[in-house]
PDB file of C-alpha atoms in Angstrom:
ATOM      1  CA  MET A   1     -23.304  34.257  11.894  1.00 48.00           C
ATOM      2  CA  PRO A   2     -21.823  33.740  15.147  1.00 52.00           C
ATOM      3  CA  TYR A   3     -20.382  29.859  16.081  1.00 53.00           C
ATOM      4  CA  GLY A   4     -22.461  27.207  16.614  1.00 52.00           C
ATOM      5  CA  TYR A   5     -24.222  23.564  14.872  1.00 53.00           C
ATOM      6  CA  PRO A   6     -26.807  24.318  11.632  1.00 61.00           C
ATOM      7  CA  GLY A   7     -29.902  25.521  13.090  1.00 60.00           C
ATOM      8  CA  PHE A   8     -29.484  26.434  16.499  1.00 56.00           C
ATOM      9  CA  PRO A   9     -28.139  29.732  18.859  1.00 57.00           C
ATOM     10  CA  ALA A  10     -24.369  30.341  19.052  1.00 57.00           C
ATOM     11  CA  HIS A  11     -23.137  29.589  23.070  1.00 54.00           C
ATOM     12  CA  GLN A  12     -23.227  33.294  24.000  1.00 57.00           C
ATOM     13  CA  GLY A  13     -21.685  33.288  27.177  1.00 56.00           C
ATOM     14  CA  THR A  14     -20.320  31.154  29.847  1.00 56.00           C
ATOM     15  CA  PRO A  15     -21.316  31.454  33.918  1.00 55.00           C
ATOM     16  CA  GLY A  16     -18.245  32.697  35.796  1.00 53.00           C
ATOM     17  CA  PRO A  17     -17.398  31.372  38.818  1.00 55.00           C
ATOM     18  CA  TYR A  18     -19.557  30.629  41.488  1.00 54.00           C
ATOM     19  CA  GLY A  19     -22.409  33.540  42.786  1.00 51.00           C
ATOM     20  CA  TYR A  20     -20.697  36.151  40.045  1.00 51.00           C
ATOM     21  CA  PRO A  21     -23.011  36.354  36.851  1.00 54.00           C
ATOM     22  CA  GLY A  22     -21.938  34.752  33.011  1.00 54.00           C
ATOM     23  CA  TYR A  23     -19.083  36.499  31.576  1.00 51.00           C
ATOM     24  CA  PRO A  24     -18.220  36.636  26.989  1.00 54.00           C
ATOM     25  CA  GLY A  25     -15.787  34.623  26.604  1.00 50.00           C
ATOM     26  CA  TYR A  26     -13.051  33.671  28.314  1.00 50.00           C
ATOM     27  CA  PRO A  27     -10.743  35.306  30.574  1.00 54.00           C
ATOM     28  CA  GLY A  28      -8.356  37.133  27.432  1.00 52.00           C
ATOM     29  CA  GLN A  29     -10.907  37.386  24.746  1.00 49.00           C
ATOM     30  CA  GLN A  30     -12.480  40.493  23.619  1.00 52.00           C
ATOM     31  CA  GLY A  31     -15.806  40.206  24.071  1.00 50.00           C
ATOM     32  CA  GLY A  32     -18.877  39.686  21.085  1.00 51.00           C
ATOM     33  CA  GLN A  33     -18.641  35.709  19.693  1.00 54.00           C
ATOM     34  CA  VAL A  34     -17.077  33.268  22.211  1.00 52.00           C
ATOM     35  CA  GLN A  35     -15.922  29.528  21.059  1.00 54.00           C
ATOM     36  CA  GLY A  36     -17.237  27.958  23.426  1.00 54.00           C
ATOM     37  CA  PRO A  37     -15.062  25.893  25.939  1.00 59.00           C
ATOM     38  CA  PRO A  38     -12.419  23.331  24.620  1.00 60.00           C
ATOM     39  CA  GLY A  39     -13.004  20.309  22.983  1.00 59.00           C
ATOM     40  CA  TYR A  40     -16.708  21.239  21.795  1.00 63.00           C
ATOM     41  CA  GLY A  41     -18.027  21.919  18.332  1.00 64.00           C
ATOM     42  CA  TRP A  42     -15.965  20.934  14.487  1.00 71.00           C
ATOM     43  CA  SER A  43     -12.261  20.863  14.603  1.00 72.00           C
ATOM     44  CA  ALA A  44      -9.853  21.476  12.263  1.00 77.00           C
ATOM     45  CA  MET A  45      -9.363  17.049  11.884  1.00 78.00           C
ATOM     46  CA  PRO A  46      -5.803  16.342   9.949  1.00 80.00           C
ATOM     47  CA  MET A  47      -5.208  14.553   6.497  1.00 80.00           C
ATOM     48  CA  ALA A  48      -5.547  10.460   6.864  1.00 85.00           C
ATOM     49  CA  PRO A  49      -2.897   8.911   5.855  1.00 87.00           C
ATOM     50  CA  ALA A  50      -2.776   8.107   1.811  1.00 88.00           C
ATOM     51  CA  ASN A  51      -0.772   3.970   2.257  1.00 93.00           C
ATOM     52  CA  GLY A  52      -3.092   2.726  -0.341  1.00 94.00           C
ATOM     53  CA  MET A  53      -0.062   2.875  -2.450  1.00 96.00           C
ATOM     54  CA  GLY A  54       2.492   1.048  -0.765  1.00 96.00           C
ATOM     55  CA  VAL A  55       0.242  -0.895   0.863  1.00 96.00           C
ATOM     56  CA  THR A  56      -1.005  -2.141  -2.770  1.00 97.00           C
ATOM     57  CA  ALA A  57       2.644  -2.191  -3.986  1.00 97.00           C
ATOM     58  CA  LEU A  58       3.043  -4.613  -1.357  1.00 97.00           C
ATOM     59  CA  VAL A  59       0.356  -6.874  -2.022  1.00 97.00           C
ATOM     60  CA  LEU A  60       1.147  -6.570  -5.767  1.00 97.00           C
ATOM     61  CA  GLY A  61       4.521  -8.052  -4.924  1.00 97.00           C
ATOM     62  CA  ILE A  62       3.644 -10.388  -2.892  1.00 97.00           C
ATOM     63  CA  ILE A  63       2.136 -12.142  -5.377  1.00 97.00           C
ATOM     64  CA  SER A  64       4.280 -11.788  -7.239  1.00 97.00           C
ATOM     65  CA  ALA A  65       7.185 -13.812  -6.018  1.00 95.00           C
ATOM     66  CA  ALA A  66       4.595 -16.302  -4.738  1.00 96.00           C
ATOM     67  CA  VAL A  67       2.848 -16.960  -8.882  1.00 95.00           C
ATOM     68  CA  PHE A  68       6.625 -16.623 -10.444  1.00 93.00           C
ATOM     69  CA  CYS A  69       5.445 -20.543 -11.684  1.00 93.00           C
ATOM     70  CA  LEU A  70       3.187 -18.290 -14.552  1.00 94.00           C
ATOM     71  CA  TRP A  71       6.040 -16.097 -15.320  1.00 92.00           C
ATOM     72  CA  PRO A  72       4.259 -13.876 -17.204  1.00 95.00           C
ATOM     73  CA  LEU A  73       1.923 -13.189 -14.887  1.00 96.00           C
ATOM     74  CA  ALA A  74       5.382 -12.824 -11.821  1.00 96.00           C
ATOM     75  CA  ILE A  75       6.545 -10.438 -14.047  1.00 96.00           C
ATOM     76  CA  VAL A  76       3.970  -7.750 -14.163  1.00 97.00           C
ATOM     77  CA  LEU A  77       2.587  -8.174 -11.421  1.00 97.00           C
ATOM     78  CA  GLY A  78       6.436  -7.219  -9.402  1.00 97.00           C
ATOM     79  CA  ILE A  79       6.448  -3.938 -12.680  1.00 97.00           C
ATOM     80  CA  LEU A  80       3.111  -2.816 -10.901  1.00 98.00           C
ATOM     81  CA  ALA A  81       4.867  -2.926  -7.297  1.00 98.00           C
ATOM     82  CA  ILE A  82       8.071  -2.012  -7.575  1.00 98.00           C
ATOM     83  CA  ILE A  83       5.783   1.624 -10.271  1.00 97.00           C
ATOM     84  CA  PHE A  84       2.912   1.785  -7.069  1.00 98.00           C
ATOM     85  CA  GLY A  85       5.947   1.218  -4.240  1.00 97.00           C
ATOM     86  CA  ALA A  86       7.870   3.508  -6.150  1.00 97.00           C
ATOM     87  CA  ILE A  87       4.360   6.062  -5.914  1.00 97.00           C
ATOM     88  CA  GLY A  88       4.179   4.946  -1.999  1.00 96.00           C
ATOM     89  CA  ARG A  89       7.322   6.106  -1.323  1.00 96.00           C
ATOM     90  CA  GLY A  90       7.576   9.507  -2.710  1.00 96.00           C
ATOM     91  CA  ARG A  91       3.941   9.953  -0.885  1.00 95.00           C
ATOM     92  CA  ALA A  92       5.860   8.897   2.997  1.00 94.00           C
ATOM     93  CA  ARG A  93       8.857  10.952   1.342  1.00 95.00           C
ATOM     94  CA  ARG A  94       6.494  14.630   1.489  1.00 94.00           C
ATOM     95  CA  GLY A  95       4.389  13.280   5.040  1.00 91.00           C
ATOM     96  CA  ALA A  96       1.162  12.521   3.030  1.00 92.00           C
ATOM     97  CA  ALA A  97       1.587   9.328   3.937  1.00 93.00           C
ATOM     98  CA  THR A  98       2.744   6.654   7.410  1.00 93.00           C
ATOM     99  CA  ASN A  99       4.435   3.335   6.170  1.00 94.00           C
ATOM    100  CA  PRO A 100       7.131   3.655   3.864  1.00 95.00           C
ATOM    101  CA  GLY A 101       8.108   0.434   4.744  1.00 96.00           C
ATOM    102  CA  GLN A 102       5.683  -1.705   3.060  1.00 96.00           C
ATOM    103  CA  ALA A 103       6.221   0.108   0.269  1.00 97.00           C
ATOM    104  CA  LEU A 104       9.824  -1.275   0.114  1.00 97.00           C
ATOM    105  CA  ALA A 105       8.539  -4.492   1.172  1.00 97.00           C
ATOM    106  CA  GLY A 106       6.685  -4.358  -1.989  1.00 97.00           C
ATOM    107  CA  ILE A 107       8.853  -3.531  -4.103  1.00 97.00           C
ATOM    108  CA  ILE A 108      11.494  -5.743  -2.883  1.00 97.00           C
ATOM    109  CA  CYS A 109       9.307  -8.214  -3.111  1.00 97.00           C
ATOM    110  CA  GLY A 110       7.692  -7.105  -7.160  1.00 97.00           C
ATOM    111  CA  ILE A 111      11.720  -7.717  -7.943  1.00 97.00           C
ATOM    112  CA  ALA A 112      11.862 -10.508  -6.267  1.00 97.00           C
ATOM    113  CA  GLY A 113       8.709 -11.765  -8.473  1.00 97.00           C
ATOM    114  CA  ILE A 114      10.550 -10.503 -11.541  1.00 97.00           C
ATOM    115  CA  VAL A 115      13.308 -12.473 -11.277  1.00 97.00           C
ATOM    116  CA  LEU A 116      12.322 -15.976 -10.416  1.00 96.00           C
ATOM    117  CA  GLY A 117      10.194 -14.226 -13.688  1.00 96.00           C
ATOM    118  CA  ALA A 118      12.594 -13.966 -16.083  1.00 96.00           C
ATOM    119  CA  ALA A 119      14.763 -16.829 -14.175  1.00 95.00           C
ATOM    120  CA  LEU A 120      11.829 -19.859 -14.981  1.00 94.00           C
ATOM    121  CA  LEU A 121      11.317 -17.949 -18.770  1.00 94.00           C
ATOM    122  CA  VAL A 122      15.018 -18.635 -18.004  1.00 94.00           C
ATOM    123  CA  VAL A 123      15.189 -22.547 -17.791  1.00 94.00           C
ATOM    124  CA  LEU A 124      11.956 -22.750 -19.677  1.00 92.00           C
ATOM    125  CA  ILE A 125      14.120 -21.390 -23.467  1.00 92.00           C
ATOM    126  CA  VAL A 126      17.869 -23.111 -22.345  1.00 93.00           C
ATOM    127  CA  VAL A 127      16.929 -26.341 -21.408  1.00 89.00           C
ATOM    128  CA  PRO A 128      15.862 -28.356 -24.063  1.00 83.00           C
ATOM    129  CA  ASP A 129      12.809 -30.271 -23.737  1.00 80.00           C
ATOM    130  CA  ASP A 130      13.997 -34.011 -23.822  1.00 77.00           C
ATOM    131  CA  ALA A 131      15.484 -32.891 -20.664  1.00 68.00           C
ATOM    132  CA  PHE A 132      12.148 -33.362 -19.384  1.00 66.00           C
ATOM    133  CA  GLU A 133      11.364 -36.686 -20.357  1.00 65.00           C
ATOM    134  CA  GLU A 134      11.773 -39.741 -18.539  1.00 62.00           C
ATOM    135  CA  ASP A 135      15.211 -42.258 -19.098  1.00 56.00           C
ATOM    136  CA  GLY A 136      15.045 -41.674 -23.370  1.00 54.00           C
ATOM    137  CA  ALA A 137      12.118 -43.082 -23.977  1.00 53.00           C
ATOM    138  CA  SER A 138      10.738 -41.094 -26.461  1.00 53.00           C
ATOM    139  CA  GLY A 139      12.276 -43.162 -29.543  1.00 54.00           C
ATOM    140  CA  THR A 140      14.079 -39.832 -30.252  1.00 55.00           C
ATOM    141  CA  PRO A 141      18.512 -40.353 -31.608  1.00 57.00           C
ATOM    142  CA  GLY A 142      20.667 -39.564 -28.522  1.00 55.00           C
ATOM    143  CA  HIS A 143      18.891 -41.462 -26.235  1.00 53.00           C
ATOM    144  CA  SER A 144      19.982 -44.938 -24.276  1.00 54.00           C
ATOM    145  CA  THR A 145      17.305 -45.808 -25.940  1.00 55.00           C
ATOM    146  CA  THR A 146      18.243 -46.501 -29.373  1.00 53.00           C
ATOM    147  CA  GLN A 147      21.840 -45.862 -29.410  1.00 54.00           C
ATOM    148  CA  ALA A 148      21.629 -49.778 -26.697  1.00 52.00           C
ATOM    149  CA  ALA A 149      19.786 -50.954 -29.729  1.00 53.00           C
ATOM    150  CA  ALA A 150      22.243 -49.787 -32.958  1.00 54.00           C
ATOM    151  CA  ARG A 151      25.013 -51.577 -31.206  1.00 57.00           C
ATOM    152  CA  SER A 152      23.227 -54.694 -31.163  1.00 56.00           C
TER     153      SER A 152
END
């Protein structure tokens, strides 16, 4: 079946220069089926870049670094950002994606979110609870108010 739209006949030739009858195809082509003038019909479209992994890594990394006060969420989102960023960098290396920078930024932000979340966890574990109370008003031994009362 000659090239053409479904249900419509194919282009059978192009008119020649003025004063000459139409001829099948262009100079240099064999007669018979004709593709038509350049720029018409369906051409092979290039594959769209698969940039989803790099964008996802960047978004998860930024959220991870921004919500490090919620340290469990920050650590989980940071790990996911690193995973998606590594996949996105691999796709960019193969040529399937066009955003290796976004994937790298997602990896970096994910690492920052993990480090900040882990640092907050360490601070919460190492620093005792009574260090956050005001002026030693808890009444527990070791505070200045109980030591002052013991001296008098």
